[in-house]
Tab-separated table of C-alpha atoms and ligand atoms in Angstrom:
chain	number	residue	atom	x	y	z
C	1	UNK	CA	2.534	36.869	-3.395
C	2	UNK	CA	4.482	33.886	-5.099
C	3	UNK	CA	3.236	30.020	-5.125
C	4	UNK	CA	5.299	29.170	-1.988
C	5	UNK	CA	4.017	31.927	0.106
C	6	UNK	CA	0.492	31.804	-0.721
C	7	UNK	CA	0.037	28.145	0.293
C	8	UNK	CA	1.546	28.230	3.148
C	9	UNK	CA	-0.306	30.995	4.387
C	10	UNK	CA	-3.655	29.144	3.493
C	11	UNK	CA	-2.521	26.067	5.451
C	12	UNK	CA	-1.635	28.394	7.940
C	13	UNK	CA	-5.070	30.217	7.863
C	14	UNK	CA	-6.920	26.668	7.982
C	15	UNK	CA	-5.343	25.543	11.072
C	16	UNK	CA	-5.550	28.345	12.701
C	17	UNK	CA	-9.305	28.947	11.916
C	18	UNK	CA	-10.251	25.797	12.397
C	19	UNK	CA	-8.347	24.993	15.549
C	20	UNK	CA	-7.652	21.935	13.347
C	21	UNK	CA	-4.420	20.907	15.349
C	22	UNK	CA	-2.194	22.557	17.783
C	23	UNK	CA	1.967	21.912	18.479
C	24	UNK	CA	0.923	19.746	21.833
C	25	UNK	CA	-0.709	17.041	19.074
C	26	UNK	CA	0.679	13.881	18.310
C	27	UNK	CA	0.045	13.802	14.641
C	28	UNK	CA	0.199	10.947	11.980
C	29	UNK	CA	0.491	11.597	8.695
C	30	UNK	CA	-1.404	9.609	6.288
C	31	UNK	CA	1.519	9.114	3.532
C	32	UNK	CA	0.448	7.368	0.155
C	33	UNK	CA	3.934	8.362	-1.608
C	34	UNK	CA	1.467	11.048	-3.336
C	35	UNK	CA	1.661	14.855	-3.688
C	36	UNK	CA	-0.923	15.689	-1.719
C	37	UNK	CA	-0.003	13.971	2.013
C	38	UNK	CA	3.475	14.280	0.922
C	39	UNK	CA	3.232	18.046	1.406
C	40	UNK	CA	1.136	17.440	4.281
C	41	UNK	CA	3.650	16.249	5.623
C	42	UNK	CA	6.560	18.697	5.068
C	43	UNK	CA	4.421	21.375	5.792
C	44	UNK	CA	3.220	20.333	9.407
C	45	UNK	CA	6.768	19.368	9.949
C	46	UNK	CA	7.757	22.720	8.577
C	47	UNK	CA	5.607	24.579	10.478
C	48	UNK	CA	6.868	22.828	13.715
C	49	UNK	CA	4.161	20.341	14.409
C	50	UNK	CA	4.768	17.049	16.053
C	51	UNK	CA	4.481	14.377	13.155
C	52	UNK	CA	5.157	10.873	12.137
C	53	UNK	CA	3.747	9.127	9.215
C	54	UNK	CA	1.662	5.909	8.679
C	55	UNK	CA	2.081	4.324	5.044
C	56	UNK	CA	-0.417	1.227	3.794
C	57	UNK	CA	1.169	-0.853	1.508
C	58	UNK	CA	-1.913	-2.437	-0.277
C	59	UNK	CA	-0.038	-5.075	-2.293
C	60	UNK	CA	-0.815	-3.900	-5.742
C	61	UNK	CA	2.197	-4.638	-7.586
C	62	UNK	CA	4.837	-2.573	-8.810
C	63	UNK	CA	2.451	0.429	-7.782
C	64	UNK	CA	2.183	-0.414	-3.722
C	65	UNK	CA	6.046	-1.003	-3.978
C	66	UNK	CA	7.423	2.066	-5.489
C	67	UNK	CA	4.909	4.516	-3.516
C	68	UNK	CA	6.531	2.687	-0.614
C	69	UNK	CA	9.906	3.227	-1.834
C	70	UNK	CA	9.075	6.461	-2.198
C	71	UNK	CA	7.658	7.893	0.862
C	72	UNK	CA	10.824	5.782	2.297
C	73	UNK	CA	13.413	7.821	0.768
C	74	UNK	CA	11.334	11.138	1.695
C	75	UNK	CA	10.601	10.041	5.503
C	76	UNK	CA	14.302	9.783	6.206
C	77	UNK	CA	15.090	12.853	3.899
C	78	UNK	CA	12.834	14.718	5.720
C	79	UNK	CA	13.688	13.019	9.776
C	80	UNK	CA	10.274	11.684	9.821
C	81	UNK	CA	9.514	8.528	11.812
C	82	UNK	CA	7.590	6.039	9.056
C	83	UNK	CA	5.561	3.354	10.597
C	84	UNK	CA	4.460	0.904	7.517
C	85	UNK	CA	1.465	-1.189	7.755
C	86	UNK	CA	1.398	-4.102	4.897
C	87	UNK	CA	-2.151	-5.042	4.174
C	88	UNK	CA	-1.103	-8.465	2.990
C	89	UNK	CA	1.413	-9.352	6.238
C	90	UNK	CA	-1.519	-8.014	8.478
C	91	UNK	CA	-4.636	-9.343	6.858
C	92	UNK	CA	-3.723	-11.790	4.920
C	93	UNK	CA	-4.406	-11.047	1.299
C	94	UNK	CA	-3.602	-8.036	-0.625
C	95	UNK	CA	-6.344	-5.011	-1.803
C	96	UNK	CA	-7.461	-6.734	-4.972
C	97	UNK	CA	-8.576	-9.823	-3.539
C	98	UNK	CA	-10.064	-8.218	-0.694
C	99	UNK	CA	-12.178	-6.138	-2.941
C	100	UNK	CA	-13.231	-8.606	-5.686
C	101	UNK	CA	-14.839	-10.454	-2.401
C	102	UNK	CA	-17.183	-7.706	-1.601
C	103	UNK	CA	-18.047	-6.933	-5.388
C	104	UNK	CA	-18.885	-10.542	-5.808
C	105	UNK	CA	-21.500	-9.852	-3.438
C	106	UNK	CA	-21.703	-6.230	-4.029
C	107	UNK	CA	-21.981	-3.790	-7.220
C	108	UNK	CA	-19.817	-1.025	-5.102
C	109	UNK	CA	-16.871	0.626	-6.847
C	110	UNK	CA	-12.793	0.158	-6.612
C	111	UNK	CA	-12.139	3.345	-4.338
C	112	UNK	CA	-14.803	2.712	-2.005
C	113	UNK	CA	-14.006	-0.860	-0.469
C	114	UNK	CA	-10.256	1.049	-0.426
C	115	UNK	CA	-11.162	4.139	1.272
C	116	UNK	CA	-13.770	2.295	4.229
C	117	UNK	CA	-10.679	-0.556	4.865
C	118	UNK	CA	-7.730	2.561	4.585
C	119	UNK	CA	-9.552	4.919	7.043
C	120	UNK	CA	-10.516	1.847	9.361
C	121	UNK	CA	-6.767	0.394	9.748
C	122	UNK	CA	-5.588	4.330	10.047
C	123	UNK	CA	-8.217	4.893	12.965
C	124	UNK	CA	-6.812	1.603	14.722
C	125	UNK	CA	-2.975	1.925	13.954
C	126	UNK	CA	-3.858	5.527	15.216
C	127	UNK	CA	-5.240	4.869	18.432
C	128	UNK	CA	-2.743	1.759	19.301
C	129	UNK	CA	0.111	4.344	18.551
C	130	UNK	CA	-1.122	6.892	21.143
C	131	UNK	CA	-1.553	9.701	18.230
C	132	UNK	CA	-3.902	12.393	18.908
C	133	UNK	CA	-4.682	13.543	15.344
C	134	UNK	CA	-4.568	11.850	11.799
C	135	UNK	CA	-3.670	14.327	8.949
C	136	UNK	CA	-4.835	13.332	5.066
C	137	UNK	CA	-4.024	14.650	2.428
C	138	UNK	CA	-7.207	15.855	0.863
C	139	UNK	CA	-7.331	19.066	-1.583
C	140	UNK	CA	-9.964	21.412	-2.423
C	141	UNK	CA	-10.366	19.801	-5.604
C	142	UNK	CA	-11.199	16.485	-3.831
C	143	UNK	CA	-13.311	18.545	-1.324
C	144	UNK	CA	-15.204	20.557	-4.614
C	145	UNK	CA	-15.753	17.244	-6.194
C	146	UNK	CA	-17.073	15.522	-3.146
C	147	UNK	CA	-19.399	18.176	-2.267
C	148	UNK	CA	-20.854	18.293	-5.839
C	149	UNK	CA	-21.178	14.610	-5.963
C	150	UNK	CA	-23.333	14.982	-2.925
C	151	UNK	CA	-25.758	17.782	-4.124
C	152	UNK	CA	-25.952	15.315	-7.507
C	153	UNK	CA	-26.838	12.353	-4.884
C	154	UNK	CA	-29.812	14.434	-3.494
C	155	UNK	CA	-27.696	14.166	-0.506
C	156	UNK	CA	-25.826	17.340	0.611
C	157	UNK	CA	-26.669	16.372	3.971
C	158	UNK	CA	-23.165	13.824	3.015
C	159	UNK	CA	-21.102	16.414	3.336
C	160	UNK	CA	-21.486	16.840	7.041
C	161	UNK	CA	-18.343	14.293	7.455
C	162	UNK	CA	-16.617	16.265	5.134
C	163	UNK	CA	-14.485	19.922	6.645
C	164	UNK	CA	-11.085	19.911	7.421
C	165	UNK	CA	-11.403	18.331	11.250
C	166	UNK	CA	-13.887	15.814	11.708
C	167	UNK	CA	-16.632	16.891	14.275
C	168	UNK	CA	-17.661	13.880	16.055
C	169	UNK	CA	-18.602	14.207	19.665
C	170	UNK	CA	-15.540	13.183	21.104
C	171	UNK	CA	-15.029	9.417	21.291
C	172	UNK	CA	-11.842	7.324	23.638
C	173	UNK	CA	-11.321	5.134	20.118
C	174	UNK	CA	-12.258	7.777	17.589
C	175	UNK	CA	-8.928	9.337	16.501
C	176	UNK	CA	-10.057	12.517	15.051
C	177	UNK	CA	-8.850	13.590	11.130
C	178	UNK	CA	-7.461	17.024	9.529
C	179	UNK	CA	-7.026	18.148	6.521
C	180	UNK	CA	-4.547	21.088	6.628
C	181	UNK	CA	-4.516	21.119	2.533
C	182	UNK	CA	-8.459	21.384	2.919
C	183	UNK	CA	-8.312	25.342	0.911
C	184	UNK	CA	-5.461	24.473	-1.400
C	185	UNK	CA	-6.188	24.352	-5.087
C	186	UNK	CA	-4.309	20.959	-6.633
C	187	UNK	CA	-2.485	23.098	-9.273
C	188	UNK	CA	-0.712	25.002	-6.262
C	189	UNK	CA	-0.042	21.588	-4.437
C	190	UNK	CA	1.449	20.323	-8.096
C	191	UNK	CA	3.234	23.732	-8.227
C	192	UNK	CA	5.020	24.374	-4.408
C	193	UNK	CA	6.228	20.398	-4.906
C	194	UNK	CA	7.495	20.755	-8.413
C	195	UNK	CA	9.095	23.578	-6.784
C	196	UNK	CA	10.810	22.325	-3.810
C	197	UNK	CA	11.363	19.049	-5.401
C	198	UNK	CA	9.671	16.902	-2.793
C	199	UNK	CA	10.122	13.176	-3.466
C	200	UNK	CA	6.964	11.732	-4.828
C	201	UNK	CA	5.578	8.842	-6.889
C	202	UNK	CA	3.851	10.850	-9.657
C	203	UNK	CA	1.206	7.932	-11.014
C	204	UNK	CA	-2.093	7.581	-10.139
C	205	UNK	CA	-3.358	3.953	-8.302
C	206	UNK	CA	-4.320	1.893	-11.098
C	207	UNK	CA	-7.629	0.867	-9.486
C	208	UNK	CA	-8.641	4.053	-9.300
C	209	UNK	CA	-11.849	3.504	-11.137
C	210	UNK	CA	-14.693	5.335	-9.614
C	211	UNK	CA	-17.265	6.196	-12.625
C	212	UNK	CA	-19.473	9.083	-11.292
C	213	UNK	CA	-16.071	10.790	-9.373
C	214	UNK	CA	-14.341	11.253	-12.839
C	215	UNK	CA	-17.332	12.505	-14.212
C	216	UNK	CA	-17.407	14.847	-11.890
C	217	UNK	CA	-13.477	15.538	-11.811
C	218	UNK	CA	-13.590	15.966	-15.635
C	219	UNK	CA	-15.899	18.736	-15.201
C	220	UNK	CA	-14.342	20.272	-12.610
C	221	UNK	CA	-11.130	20.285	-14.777
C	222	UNK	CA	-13.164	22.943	-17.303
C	223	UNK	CA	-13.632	25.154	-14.127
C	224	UNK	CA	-11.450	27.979	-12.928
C	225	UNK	CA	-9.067	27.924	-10.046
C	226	UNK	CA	-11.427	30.750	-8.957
C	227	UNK	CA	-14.643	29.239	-9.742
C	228	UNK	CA	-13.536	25.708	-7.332
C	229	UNK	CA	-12.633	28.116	-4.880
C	230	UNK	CA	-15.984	29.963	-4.872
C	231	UNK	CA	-17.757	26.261	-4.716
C	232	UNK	CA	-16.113	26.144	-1.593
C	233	UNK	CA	-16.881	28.864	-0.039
C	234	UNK	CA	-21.231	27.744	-0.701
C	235	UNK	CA	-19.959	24.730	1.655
C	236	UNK	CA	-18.587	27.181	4.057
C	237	UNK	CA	-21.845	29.212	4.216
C	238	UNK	CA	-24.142	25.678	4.329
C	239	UNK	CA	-21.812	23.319	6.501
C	240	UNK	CA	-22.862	24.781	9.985
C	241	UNK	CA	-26.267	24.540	8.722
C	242	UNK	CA	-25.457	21.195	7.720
C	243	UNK	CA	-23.519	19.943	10.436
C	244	UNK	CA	-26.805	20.798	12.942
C	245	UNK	CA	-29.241	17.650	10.846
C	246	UNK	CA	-26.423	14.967	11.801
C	247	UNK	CA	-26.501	13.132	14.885
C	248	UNK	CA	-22.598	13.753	15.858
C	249	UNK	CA	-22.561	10.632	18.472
C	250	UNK	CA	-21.074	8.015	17.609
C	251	UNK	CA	-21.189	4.360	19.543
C	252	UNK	CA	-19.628	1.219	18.740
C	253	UNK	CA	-20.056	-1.445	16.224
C	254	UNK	CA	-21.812	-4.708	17.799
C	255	UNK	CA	-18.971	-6.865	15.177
C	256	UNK	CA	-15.716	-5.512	15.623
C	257	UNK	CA	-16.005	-2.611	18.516
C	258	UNK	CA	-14.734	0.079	16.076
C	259	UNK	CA	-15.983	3.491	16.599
C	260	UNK	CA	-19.361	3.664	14.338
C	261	UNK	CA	-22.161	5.653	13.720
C	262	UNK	CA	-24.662	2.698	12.819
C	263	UNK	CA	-24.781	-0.765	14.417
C	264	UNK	CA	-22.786	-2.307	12.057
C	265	UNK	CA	-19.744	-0.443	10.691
C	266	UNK	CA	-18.218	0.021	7.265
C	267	UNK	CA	-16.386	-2.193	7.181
C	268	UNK	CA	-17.815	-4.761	8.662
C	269	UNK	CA	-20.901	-4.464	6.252
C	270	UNK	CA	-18.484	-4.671	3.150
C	271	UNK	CA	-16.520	-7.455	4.120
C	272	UNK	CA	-19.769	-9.212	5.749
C	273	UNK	CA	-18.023	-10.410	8.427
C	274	UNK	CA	-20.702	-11.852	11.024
H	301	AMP	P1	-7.359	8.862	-1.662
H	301	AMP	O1	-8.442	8.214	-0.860
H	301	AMP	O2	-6.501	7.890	-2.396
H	301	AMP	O3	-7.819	10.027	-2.464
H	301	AMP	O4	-6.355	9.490	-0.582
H	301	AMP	C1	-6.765	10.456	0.328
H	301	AMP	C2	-5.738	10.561	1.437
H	301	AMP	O5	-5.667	9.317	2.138
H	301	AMP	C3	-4.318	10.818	0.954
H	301	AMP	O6	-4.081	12.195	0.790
H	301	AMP	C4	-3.499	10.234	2.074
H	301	AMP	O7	-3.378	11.130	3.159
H	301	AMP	C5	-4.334	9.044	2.521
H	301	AMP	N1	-3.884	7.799	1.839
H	301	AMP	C6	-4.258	7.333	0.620
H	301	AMP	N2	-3.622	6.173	0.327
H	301	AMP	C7	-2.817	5.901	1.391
H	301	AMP	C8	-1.888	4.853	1.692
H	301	AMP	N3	-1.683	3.820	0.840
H	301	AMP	N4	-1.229	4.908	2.873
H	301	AMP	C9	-1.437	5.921	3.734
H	301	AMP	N5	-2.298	6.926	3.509
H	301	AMP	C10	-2.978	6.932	2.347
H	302	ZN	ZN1	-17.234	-3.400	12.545
């Protein structure tokens, strides 16, 4: 079986087994002007499945305005209804300075203030948009390396948010996530877009700075395609297992009303916003 075919049918086989979305959904896309959503992206649309996508522009520079540019030209290559959402325009001051707040206060690291703020203004932009599913990007290399971080943490019992559908008990302003390249290798993503020649912006974020993940992804990068995919399949055989300590409800945090599983969210704990 060639590149093309072989990913495909793995997306395939992860939506179907894991009911992850179905072609009644109202799906947003999650498009950084990256590999990884960008083939998200064609290969939900591909396969039929209702999508638009939702780009952040974060206000880094150069960076923030070519991804844009980017996912621009691909959205209208592609027929796929872009909604943008500038982080600076909508509140007030771009990534960096929101971030070198909370690590004034805060020893945390560049990628985590991003992520917590990114998945927050997804889940709202989400829900005021009426979409019934967000779709990211993530690979089984990120997967591999977050579920090794977590047995290094002491903490496997982490990985319960991880999967490629969220399994909260369902919630009116929870908009649940997928990841449909959840069993694709990042060499195959790299591959099937080289291939097709899918419009992307090629350079990493340059805060990407995250000391213990690159520790981890250089030592992944010594492992075998195989050998990721077998790491994988020990989260398969422990995530039931795992997904039975966590307490899947989730109520509402007493700050901002945002979907949370503690009394104050995220977010709201980061940015200390009383
Ligand atoms: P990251 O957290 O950067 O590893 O990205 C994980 C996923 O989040 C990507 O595959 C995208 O689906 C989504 N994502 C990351 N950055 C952005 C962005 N600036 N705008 C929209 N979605 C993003
Ligand atoms: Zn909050």
């Amino acid at each position: 079986m060639g590149l093309v075919q072989k990913v495909e049918k793995q997306v395939k086989e992860t939506i179907k087994k894991y009911k992850i979305c179905n072609k009644k959904d109202k799906i947003l896309v999650a498009l950084s002007g990256g590999k990884d959503s960008t083939l998200t992206a064609y290969l939900l649309k591909k396969f039929g499945y209702n999508i638009s996508g939702l780009h952040i522009n974060l206000g880094l520079g150069k960076y923030s305005e070519e991804c844009e540019k980017t996912i621009k030209g691909f959205s209208e290559e592609y027929k796929i209804k872009l909604y943008v959402y500038n982080i600076k325009k909508e509140m007030g001051s771009r990534m960096c300075y929101i971030r070198s707040g909370v690590q004034s206060r805060e020893k945390v690291n560049n990628c985590l203030v991003c992520g917590v703020i990114k998945k927050s203004i997804l889940n709202k932009e989400a829900r005021r948009l009426k979409f019934d599913k967000i779709a990211t990007g993530h690979n089984l290399d990120d997967e591999a390396q977050t579920f090794l971080l977590n047995i290094f943490k002491a903490s496997p019992k982490l990985s319960a948010n991880s999967g490629p559908i969220t399994r909260n008990a369902p919630n009116k302003k929870f908009v649940p996530r997928i990841k449909p390249l959840f069993y694709v290798l990042e060499n195959d993503i790299r591959g099937y877009v080289k291939k097709k020649n899918l419009k992307i912006y090629p350079h990493a974020c340059p805060c990407g700075i995250n000391s213990y993940r690159i520790q981890i992804r250089n030592f992944l990068e010594k492992v075998s395609g195989k050998d990721k995919e077998r790491i994988m399949k020990n989260f398969d055989k422990l995530y039931e297992r795992i997904l039975k300590t966590k307490d899947s409800r989730m109520s509402y945090c007493e700050i901002c009303g945002e979907p949370s599983r503690n009394k104050i969210c995220k977010k709201c704990k980061l940015l200390k916003i009383k």
